[in-house]
Amino acid sequence: MKQNYSIYPSMIGGESGVTWPYTASKNVSVFDDSHPLEIEAKDCGDLSICLWYISPVWQFNDPLRTKYALLGETNKWTPVSRQRFVSIQTNPEKTQTKILLQGAPSEIVAVMIYSTNLGVQTVNCLMSGDKNQATLTINPTMSVCA
Amino acid sequence: MLGSADRHAGVWNSSSQVVRSASEGGPIVLFNLTQYGEGDTLVLSPFSHYMATSLSQKSNVLQYGVMGSMTSVPANYAHAMMIFYSPRGINEAVQGWGQTMQQAYNRTDDNRVNDLTVNYLGYYTDNGGYYYYNTEQGVNYETTMVNVAQEISLPFHYIQLDSWWYYKGIGDGVAQWTARPDIFPDGLSNLHQRLKNIPLAAHNRYWAYDNTYKQRYAFALDVGNGKALPIGNDTFWLDLLTEARGWGLVLYEQDWLNIQTLKFRPTRTDINLGERWLKSMGAAADQVGINIQYCMSLPRHILQALEIPRVTHARASDDYAVHLRDPTKSTWNIGVTSLLADAVGLAPFKDVLWSTQYQPGAPYGSAQQEILPDREILISTLSTGPVGPGDGIRYINASRIMKCCRQDGLILKPDRPLTAINALLSDWAQNNGDSQGELYSTETIMSV
């Protein structure tokens, strides 16, 4: 990069949410119109990879109004892809989200989830059944995959 | 290439050279600098007969029409130009222009979405690959390819065979598209069996004047340039691709599109020939069930692909070997060409890559290296095009490569290729063609 850039949601498709650098998924911070992503030319030269991911934030209807974000599959350049994630569904009461994953037979997929009360957690999902799928269930107090 | 070598940007005024070469040029994107590339945008391009019409410039006048080199124009010849407007910035304007063009030609993404070589990890032997005109020590290509298939423990779903296997003639053009016995002594069918019937992608180039097909099939000939071209009004392509299907071909790679078109009089003088050549290739591929990759293309080839749904992807950069020989020359920077490719329905292809920095025995000179292997696999993965490592057998970094994919080699992709963001495109023009960097974005969108 030859100059610095401040990136706002409108410059890259409009979604705000949380962002993290690809090297440190625990470093989750806010990304919105008041918190742009700052790209420093001095850090992003020809011998470096400057890569950030952004994921939108949802809110549950629990007393704490817990927020969470799907950070996606660990150790893949595309943490959330349609090849891996089939569907994301939240119940009408907004107390639970079910995420359907698919993969190769017996493949284990590690998925990271960020929430305001638990921080970044990693959940392991084992692809099983004749469709080689798993369901990741997220609620305000925990995330499990079965 | 997708016209990558000649893309440029600048400020639109009466002294700008917007079109530098009518024959090599492509679509023009005009946008409002004061809106920083996020607002009013126009895309200008031909809308038909892409192999015979051009945008050109004389003084400060932008022109559109049939190429002046064509010797005659038939009565009632009709062609069209497209001017597309969007208020939503450069990326959306180019995508909208492309969508409109695709709809006009009933082009769907069925073939791209079902292309094994676009969906799954594969292995490449082209210019940048370890085994490009280079075998394992002391053995031939047949043994080398079998070793690649047996000894690399990665879930490859296809292997690409580059130009090193077939017969060449005058000017290094293809004389006969069959296996040379010093390369594959037992032939391609036998090789395919020894590779446990893994699907194959195979390279082809411009046709030599002294090719062995011209006695049996109709060829346009250019003795001065030493080249030829199948006219396509007979069973040439059907026969060629049917035979290739027999030895496992699933992807036909047509390389050297620029040279075949520019350094060849018939395509520059016969108003129908270029279009007929590419359409007849595509029609035969469709009948046989094979997809096509375009390589070393000009923008006009990419636009012509609007009418040829079997073209599923195109090379978006110069050869990877350029980067291996000189790390200051980037070939991974496909953020602009990817925008054009994806708009008309083609996946951009970053080219082969190395997953390990140093690979002694590779054919790219003493200084050869990949300075940042992670970047190569990252860009390939986010391009939504083929992911094709070409490391030497001993130099594969499997864990680095598998960040692209699921355990069985299915590539995990975003919804569209990563492209340069509007702000960078705007600054590229504002700075008179001096790019301020490579800053790209992409996304996966899922409804909840």
XYZ file of C-alpha atoms in Angstrom:
594
model
C 0.000 0.000 0.000
C 1.194 3.515 -0.802
C -1.165 5.378 1.489
C -3.288 4.713 4.537
C -6.995 4.012 4.241
C -9.918 4.198 6.671
C -12.460 1.587 5.651
C -16.133 2.119 6.493
C -18.910 -0.467 6.027
C -20.339 1.374 3.011
C -17.032 0.961 1.180
C -17.193 -2.848 1.339
C -20.793 -3.874 0.986
C -22.501 -2.167 3.893
C -22.469 -4.665 6.791
C -21.239 -3.505 10.147
C -20.455 -5.911 12.986
C -17.204 -7.136 14.495
C -13.822 -7.482 12.874
C -10.646 -9.406 13.644
C -7.274 -9.853 11.958
C -6.694 -13.261 10.388
C -3.680 -13.872 12.655
C -5.607 -13.293 15.899
C -9.224 -14.404 16.030
C -9.409 -13.473 19.731
C -8.841 -9.798 18.870
C -12.462 -9.037 18.089
C -13.399 -5.380 17.870
C -16.341 -3.300 16.689
C -16.635 -2.367 13.001
C -19.227 0.274 12.136
C -19.589 3.859 10.944
C -17.956 5.115 14.145
C -15.232 2.468 14.168
C -13.636 2.157 10.722
C -10.920 -0.362 9.944
C -7.632 1.507 9.779
C -5.214 0.243 7.157
C -1.667 1.437 7.678
C 0.572 1.469 4.627
C 3.657 0.943 6.787
C 2.278 -2.411 7.982
C 0.965 -3.591 4.632
C 3.893 -3.847 2.244
C 4.772 -6.413 -0.343
C 6.030 -8.979 2.166
C 2.985 -8.965 4.386
C -0.612 -10.105 4.306
C -3.039 -7.633 5.811
C -6.285 -9.531 6.097
C -9.328 -8.879 8.239
C -12.622 -10.655 8.519
C -15.940 -9.020 9.369
C -19.064 -10.702 10.636
C -22.441 -9.194 11.507
C -23.688 -9.231 15.091
C -27.022 -10.675 16.263
C -28.760 -10.098 19.538
C -30.756 -12.569 21.626
C -33.863 -11.671 23.644
C -32.367 -12.892 26.935
C -32.252 -10.643 30.034
C -28.623 -9.758 29.283
C -29.448 -9.060 25.614
C -26.425 -11.155 24.675
C -24.860 -10.392 21.309
C -22.996 -12.958 19.273
C -21.237 -13.287 15.921
C -20.267 -16.306 13.851
C -16.518 -16.002 13.252
C -16.486 -19.154 11.176
C -14.308 -22.150 10.558
C -10.797 -22.056 12.001
C -7.754 -22.458 9.820
C -9.497 -21.788 6.494
C -8.999 -18.752 4.288
C -12.788 -18.545 3.829
C -14.122 -18.945 7.378
C -17.770 -18.733 6.291
C -18.515 -20.310 2.928
C -21.669 -21.754 1.428
C -19.753 -24.956 0.775
C -19.504 -25.434 4.553
C -22.490 -23.548 6.022
C -25.881 -24.634 4.741
C -28.211 -22.442 6.794
C -28.435 -20.125 9.796
C -31.800 -19.955 11.577
C -32.849 -18.071 14.715
C -36.119 -18.945 16.445
C -38.925 -16.337 16.494
C -38.393 -15.810 20.268
C -34.750 -14.961 19.536
C -33.396 -17.275 22.193
C -31.533 -19.745 20.013
C -29.746 -19.992 16.660
C -29.166 -23.230 14.753
C -26.409 -23.384 12.140
C -26.312 -26.357 9.780
C -22.872 -27.424 8.516
C -21.841 -30.007 5.932
C -18.574 -31.654 5.058
C -16.684 -34.793 4.133
C -17.527 -38.048 6.000
C -16.242 -37.899 9.597
C -14.643 -34.536 9.009
C -14.181 -32.476 12.186
C -14.825 -28.765 11.717
C -13.749 -26.299 14.386
C -16.068 -23.271 14.460
C -15.411 -20.038 16.337
C -18.199 -18.024 17.881
C -17.904 -14.675 19.585
C -20.387 -13.570 22.253
C -20.476 -10.579 24.547
C -20.595 -12.707 27.676
C -18.240 -15.560 26.767
C -15.771 -14.002 24.321
C -14.404 -16.235 21.560
C -15.180 -19.937 21.902
C -14.261 -22.775 19.597
C -16.724 -25.631 19.130
C -15.878 -28.871 17.327
C -18.457 -30.293 14.941
C -18.243 -33.867 13.663
C -19.851 -34.405 10.277
C -22.058 -37.458 10.517
C -25.115 -39.192 9.193
C -25.751 -40.031 5.584
C -25.671 -36.323 4.684
C -22.374 -35.692 6.521
C -23.797 -32.769 8.456
C -23.778 -31.296 11.951
C -25.912 -28.732 13.724
C -24.322 -26.014 15.813
C -26.776 -24.646 18.384
C -26.034 -21.273 19.976
C -27.952 -19.757 22.880
C -27.055 -17.041 25.397
C -25.294 -19.452 27.744
C -23.564 -21.941 25.483
C -22.795 -23.352 22.053
C -22.882 -27.046 21.227
C -22.508 -29.072 18.071
C -24.183 -32.401 17.394
C -4.318 -12.465 -18.971
C -7.752 -10.874 -19.447
C -6.079 -7.784 -20.843
C -4.179 -7.390 -17.578
C -1.026 -6.068 -19.198
C -2.751 -3.059 -20.712
C -5.282 -2.005 -18.126
C -4.905 1.608 -17.124
C -6.702 4.477 -15.453
C -6.598 8.249 -15.416
C -8.511 11.464 -15.470
C -11.001 11.909 -18.331
C -10.217 15.136 -20.152
C -9.634 16.245 -23.722
C -5.968 15.291 -23.641
C -6.233 11.817 -22.059
C -5.316 8.723 -23.989
C -8.248 6.599 -22.860
C -7.968 3.967 -25.580
C -4.321 3.094 -26.180
C -4.940 0.155 -28.480
C -8.258 -0.538 -30.160
C -7.377 -4.163 -30.873
C -6.150 -4.896 -27.354
C -8.480 -2.583 -25.447
C -11.626 -3.400 -23.553
C -14.582 -1.868 -21.731
C -14.280 1.667 -20.419
C -15.546 2.618 -16.967
C -16.262 6.330 -16.421
C -17.022 7.525 -12.908
C -17.342 10.595 -10.759
C -14.076 11.328 -8.929
C -15.749 13.693 -6.498
C -17.893 10.772 -5.336
C -14.728 8.722 -4.823
C -15.900 5.957 -7.139
C -18.952 5.256 -4.982
C -21.532 7.037 -7.098
C -22.341 7.791 -10.743
C -20.645 5.318 -13.070
C -20.909 4.474 -16.757
C -19.612 1.316 -18.425
C -19.038 1.465 -22.197
C -18.408 -1.592 -24.330
C -19.343 -3.363 -27.541
C -22.517 -5.421 -27.158
C -22.124 -7.851 -30.082
C -19.626 -9.198 -32.613
C -16.858 -8.836 -30.078
C -14.186 -10.262 -32.349
C -14.827 -7.656 -35.049
C -15.698 -4.438 -33.247
C -13.663 -2.123 -31.075
C -13.662 1.044 -29.064
C -10.942 3.338 -30.372
C -9.840 6.923 -30.008
C -8.930 9.602 -32.552
C -7.710 12.870 -31.016
C -10.215 13.539 -28.241
C -13.061 11.579 -29.802
C -14.035 8.130 -28.541
C -15.108 5.935 -31.446
C -16.945 2.652 -31.753
C -17.286 0.414 -34.796
C -16.087 -2.433 -37.003
C -12.298 -2.818 -36.967
C -10.731 -0.992 -39.893
C -8.676 -4.039 -40.886
C -11.782 -6.003 -41.918
C -11.806 -6.219 -45.719
C -15.579 -6.193 -46.124
C -18.770 -5.725 -44.157
C -21.819 -7.754 -45.313
C -25.013 -5.962 -46.231
C -27.352 -5.600 -43.233
C -24.552 -6.344 -40.766
C -25.863 -5.253 -37.393
C -23.853 -4.596 -34.283
C -24.507 -2.822 -31.020
C -22.811 -0.882 -28.278
C -23.692 -0.917 -24.588
C -23.732 2.101 -22.307
C -24.650 1.056 -18.778
C -25.286 3.463 -15.898
C -25.299 2.826 -12.151
C -25.442 5.316 -9.266
C -23.946 2.728 -6.909
C -20.236 2.921 -7.621
C -17.701 1.146 -9.806
C -17.948 -2.442 -8.544
C -21.744 -2.497 -8.706
C -21.751 -0.782 -12.099
C -19.418 -3.344 -13.659
C -21.380 -6.193 -12.085
C -24.657 -4.669 -13.295
C -23.259 -4.174 -16.800
C -22.141 -7.801 -16.838
C -25.461 -9.106 -15.526
C -27.315 -7.179 -18.229
C -25.030 -8.585 -20.913
C -25.386 -12.139 -19.560
C -29.168 -11.861 -19.492
C -29.227 -10.562 -23.054
C -27.326 -13.683 -24.135
C -29.167 -16.101 -21.832
C -25.873 -16.985 -20.217
C -26.271 -18.913 -16.958
C -23.624 -20.022 -14.490
C -24.572 -23.695 -14.714
C -21.277 -24.801 -16.228
C -19.140 -22.686 -13.915
C -20.985 -23.897 -10.833
C -20.583 -27.532 -11.916
C -16.992 -27.329 -13.171
C -14.834 -29.835 -11.281
C -11.697 -27.814 -12.020
C -13.264 -24.685 -10.515
C -14.786 -26.446 -7.498
C -11.968 -28.735 -6.385
C -8.262 -28.628 -5.629
C -6.129 -29.607 -8.635
C -2.474 -29.887 -9.682
C -0.884 -27.689 -12.364
C 2.227 -28.126 -14.537
C 2.180 -24.814 -16.423
C 4.689 -21.911 -16.517
C 5.369 -21.558 -12.806
C 4.861 -25.200 -11.948
C 7.816 -27.352 -10.862
C 7.244 -29.826 -13.694
C 7.022 -27.306 -16.548
C 9.339 -28.731 -19.248
C 11.024 -30.416 -16.279
C 10.702 -33.984 -15.033
C 11.842 -35.721 -11.907
C 15.558 -36.554 -12.075
C 16.353 -39.364 -14.470
C 12.776 -40.325 -15.384
C 10.345 -39.321 -18.116
C 7.094 -37.384 -17.856
C 4.946 -40.487 -17.654
C 6.762 -41.616 -14.523
C 6.817 -38.066 -13.133
C 3.053 -37.642 -13.457
C 2.411 -41.053 -11.904
C 4.703 -40.089 -9.031
C 2.845 -36.788 -8.566
C -0.456 -38.671 -8.343
C 0.857 -41.362 -6.004
C 3.266 -39.521 -3.726
C 1.532 -36.224 -3.021
C -0.983 -36.886 -0.278
C -3.472 -34.178 -1.110
C -7.050 -34.578 -2.378
C -6.405 -33.451 -5.981
C -9.419 -33.958 -8.225
C -7.653 -33.287 -11.544
C -4.202 -32.796 -13.056
C -3.349 -30.174 -15.682
C -0.946 -31.098 -18.500
C 0.685 -28.032 -20.050
C 2.286 -27.483 -23.482
C 5.175 -29.854 -22.941
C 3.350 -32.990 -24.181
C 2.262 -32.312 -27.777
C 3.953 -31.851 -31.177
C 4.970 -28.360 -32.232
C 5.673 -27.035 -35.716
C 6.442 -23.742 -37.420
C 6.839 -20.864 -34.959
C 6.300 -23.282 -32.055
C 2.620 -23.539 -32.910
C 0.766 -26.814 -32.288
C 1.305 -29.184 -35.197
C -0.545 -32.173 -33.746
C -2.407 -32.348 -30.451
C -1.317 -35.838 -29.546
C 1.248 -37.158 -27.080
C 4.869 -37.282 -28.158
C 6.371 -40.725 -27.502
C 9.381 -39.236 -25.677
C 6.933 -37.653 -23.209
C 4.200 -40.282 -22.846
C 5.546 -43.446 -24.537
C 2.337 -45.330 -23.841
C 0.005 -42.512 -24.895
C -2.557 -40.441 -23.034
C -5.192 -43.156 -22.551
C -2.644 -45.338 -20.865
C -1.410 -42.431 -18.744
C -4.977 -41.709 -17.672
C -5.391 -45.306 -16.532
C -2.090 -45.272 -14.650
C -3.314 -42.081 -12.942
C -6.330 -44.094 -11.755
C -8.564 -42.248 -14.217
C -8.131 -38.851 -12.525
C -9.775 -36.164 -14.720
C -7.343 -34.197 -16.880
C -7.057 -30.585 -18.003
C -4.908 -30.047 -21.086
C -3.245 -27.042 -22.678
C -3.344 -26.002 -26.322
C -1.933 -23.017 -28.187
C -2.057 -21.246 -31.572
C -2.110 -23.548 -34.618
C 1.034 -23.947 -36.695
C 0.863 -23.460 -40.461
C 2.218 -27.002 -40.882
C -0.335 -28.689 -38.590
C -1.402 -32.197 -39.592
C -5.134 -31.514 -39.632
C -5.425 -29.069 -42.534
C -5.650 -31.798 -45.171
C -8.781 -33.250 -43.580
C -10.450 -30.160 -42.122
C -11.035 -26.530 -43.145
C -8.281 -24.221 -41.884
C -7.611 -20.544 -42.487
C -3.927 -20.226 -43.353
C -1.416 -17.388 -42.947
C 1.900 -18.432 -44.440
C 3.532 -15.093 -43.554
C 2.830 -15.542 -39.839
C 3.347 -19.311 -40.008
C -0.031 -19.888 -38.425
C -3.380 -21.504 -39.103
C -6.849 -21.603 -37.546
C -9.645 -24.192 -37.748
C -12.596 -22.465 -39.436
C -15.055 -24.619 -37.485
C -17.607 -25.339 -40.186
C -16.897 -29.067 -40.076
C -16.364 -31.764 -37.420
C -12.843 -30.653 -36.491
C -13.582 -29.589 -32.904
C -16.048 -32.404 -32.316
C -13.490 -34.971 -33.439
C -10.633 -33.392 -31.468
C -12.547 -33.090 -28.216
C -14.308 -36.450 -28.525
C -10.957 -38.162 -28.838
C -9.647 -36.171 -25.862
C -12.661 -37.092 -23.754
C -11.529 -40.680 -24.348
C -8.314 -40.051 -22.406
C -10.001 -38.264 -19.551
C -10.137 -34.621 -20.634
C -12.657 -32.532 -18.654
C -11.140 -29.096 -19.326
C -9.741 -27.747 -22.599
C -7.337 -24.860 -21.991
C -7.097 -22.536 -24.996
C -3.977 -20.464 -24.444
C -2.298 -17.812 -26.643
C -5.626 -16.287 -27.604
C -3.959 -12.887 -28.097
C -1.280 -14.138 -30.501
C -3.713 -16.341 -32.449
C -5.923 -13.277 -32.933
C -3.418 -10.460 -33.429
C -0.516 -12.170 -35.217
C -2.779 -13.737 -37.799
C -4.176 -11.931 -40.826
C -7.403 -13.920 -41.343
C -8.857 -12.976 -37.932
C -8.091 -9.336 -38.606
C -9.530 -9.283 -42.112
C -12.451 -11.748 -42.080
C -15.302 -10.160 -40.143
C -16.814 -13.515 -39.098
C -13.790 -15.749 -38.568
C -12.847 -14.906 -34.974
C -16.396 -15.323 -33.768
C -16.891 -18.564 -35.711
C -13.626 -20.023 -34.351
C -14.541 -19.507 -30.721
C -18.221 -20.409 -31.082
C -17.491 -23.635 -32.952
C -14.980 -24.599 -30.251
C -17.599 -23.889 -27.615
C -20.395 -25.745 -29.396
C -18.283 -28.879 -29.743
C -17.197 -28.658 -26.114
C -20.845 -28.466 -25.126
C -21.725 -31.519 -27.197
C -18.870 -33.537 -25.711
C -19.427 -32.249 -22.154
C -16.086 -30.490 -21.643
C -15.466 -27.028 -20.187
C -13.035 -24.411 -21.506
C -10.449 -22.128 -19.874
C -9.288 -19.039 -21.769
C -5.657 -17.980 -21.318
C -3.645 -15.003 -22.619
C -6.966 -13.478 -23.569
C -7.751 -9.975 -24.692
C -10.905 -8.335 -23.328
C -12.666 -9.128 -26.638
C -12.261 -12.884 -26.000
C -13.736 -12.483 -22.531
C -16.709 -10.609 -23.966
C -17.118 -13.202 -26.733
C -17.415 -15.790 -23.957
C -20.796 -14.238 -23.120
C -22.094 -16.335 -26.015
C -20.070 -19.452 -25.102
C -21.323 -20.884 -21.792
C -18.731 -23.690 -21.734
C -16.041 -21.093 -20.996
C -16.139 -21.209 -17.208
C -12.974 -19.386 -16.214
C -10.059 -17.368 -17.534
C -6.528 -16.576 -16.460
C -6.513 -13.162 -14.805
C -2.790 -12.433 -14.724
C 0.591 -12.957 -16.353
C 2.331 -16.308 -15.814
C 3.284 -17.172 -12.218
C 6.839 -17.888 -13.411
C 7.303 -14.109 -13.835
C 6.829 -13.703 -10.064
C 9.050 -16.697 -9.230
C 11.896 -15.242 -11.292
C 11.449 -11.711 -9.928
C 9.525 -11.260 -6.659
C 9.184 -7.531 -7.343
C 6.806 -8.452 -10.174
C 3.461 -9.465 -8.712
C 1.107 -11.776 -10.529
C -1.267 -12.302 -7.617
C -2.740 -8.794 -8.006
C -5.904 -9.786 -9.857
C -8.247 -7.346 -8.141
C -9.084 -5.415 -11.317
C -9.174 -8.222 -13.906
C -11.353 -10.283 -11.548
C -14.018 -7.599 -11.743
C -14.238 -7.945 -15.543
C -14.121 -11.742 -15.539
C -16.776 -12.244 -12.884
C -19.067 -9.630 -14.421
C -19.475 -11.677 -17.603
C -19.740 -14.962 -15.701
C -16.181 -16.272 -15.693
C -14.222 -17.248 -12.590
C -10.823 -15.528 -12.549
C -7.813 -17.857 -12.296
C -4.751 -16.645 -10.381
C -2.564 -19.343 -12.000
C -0.419 -22.113 -10.488
C 1.283 -21.502 -7.145
C 4.045 -22.762 -4.866
C 3.277 -23.668 -1.268
C 6.956 -23.686 -0.275
C 9.414 -20.819 -0.712
C 12.460 -22.640 -2.098
C 12.248 -25.603 -4.471
C 15.658 -26.673 -5.798
C 15.466 -28.346 -9.167
C 12.663 -26.128 -10.465
C 13.345 -24.545 -13.877
C 13.154 -20.810 -13.064
C 16.731 -19.775 -12.507
C 19.020 -19.617 -9.518
C 17.058 -16.852 -7.755
C 13.690 -18.609 -8.002
C 11.483 -18.391 -4.921
C 7.979 -17.736 -3.692
C 8.395 -14.929 -1.175
C 4.974 -15.355 0.448
C 3.293 -18.720 -0.216
C 0.329 -17.950 2.052
C -0.634 -15.032 -0.144
C -0.763 -17.213 -3.247
C -3.124 -19.765 -1.744
C -5.176 -17.020 -0.071
C -5.765 -15.124 -3.329
C -6.449 -18.339 -5.241
C -9.038 -19.401 -2.679
C -10.805 -16.037 -2.542
C -10.741 -15.694 -6.344
C -13.453 -18.418 -6.630
C -11.382 -19.704 -9.541
C -9.162 -22.801 -9.714
C -6.754 -23.550 -6.870
C -3.818 -25.285 -8.543
C -0.563 -25.868 -6.662
C 2.344 -26.997 -8.806
C 5.048 -27.774 -6.263
C 7.734 -30.400 -6.668
C 6.752 -33.661 -5.000
C 9.111 -33.113 -2.086
C 8.125 -29.478 -1.626
C 4.394 -29.662 -1.020
C 3.218 -27.965 2.183
C -0.048 -29.804 2.645
C -1.300 -27.962 5.729
C -0.721 -24.610 4.061
C -2.613 -25.698 0.958
C -5.517 -27.272 2.858
C -6.524 -23.892 4.278
C -8.258 -23.534 0.906
C -10.481 -26.485 1.230
C -12.567 -29.068 2.946
C -10.949 -32.391 3.805
C -11.986 -33.937 0.466
C -10.580 -31.079 -1.636
C -13.754 -29.044 -2.172
C -12.684 -25.378 -2.227
C -14.335 -23.217 0.431
C -15.217 -20.039 -1.441
C -16.757 -16.626 -0.787
C -19.811 -15.745 -2.910
C -17.828 -13.793 -5.488
C -14.178 -13.158 -6.381
C -12.298 -10.590 -4.331
C -12.059 -7.318 -6.262
C -10.371 -3.948 -5.790
C -12.583 -1.674 -3.713
C -14.042 1.476 -5.257
C -11.775 3.787 -3.260
C -8.636 2.194 -4.672
C -10.015 2.224 -8.240
C -10.846 5.893 -7.812
C -7.369 6.722 -6.479
C -5.803 4.733 -9.319
C -7.510 7.050 -11.791
C -6.969 10.168 -9.689
C -3.227 9.419 -9.610
C -3.124 9.040 -13.391
C -2.679 5.294 -13.442
C -0.376 5.077 -10.425
C -2.093 2.498 -8.257
C -2.085 3.299 -4.542
C -2.035 -0.348 -3.593
C -3.914 -3.628 -3.748
C -6.916 -3.496 -1.456
C -9.642 -5.991 -2.155
C -12.858 -7.194 -0.581
C -15.362 -9.976 -0.983
C -18.173 -11.537 1.007
C -20.358 -14.519 1.724
C -23.996 -13.580 2.232
C -26.347 -15.886 4.092
C -29.879 -15.013 5.081
C -30.856 -15.797 8.650
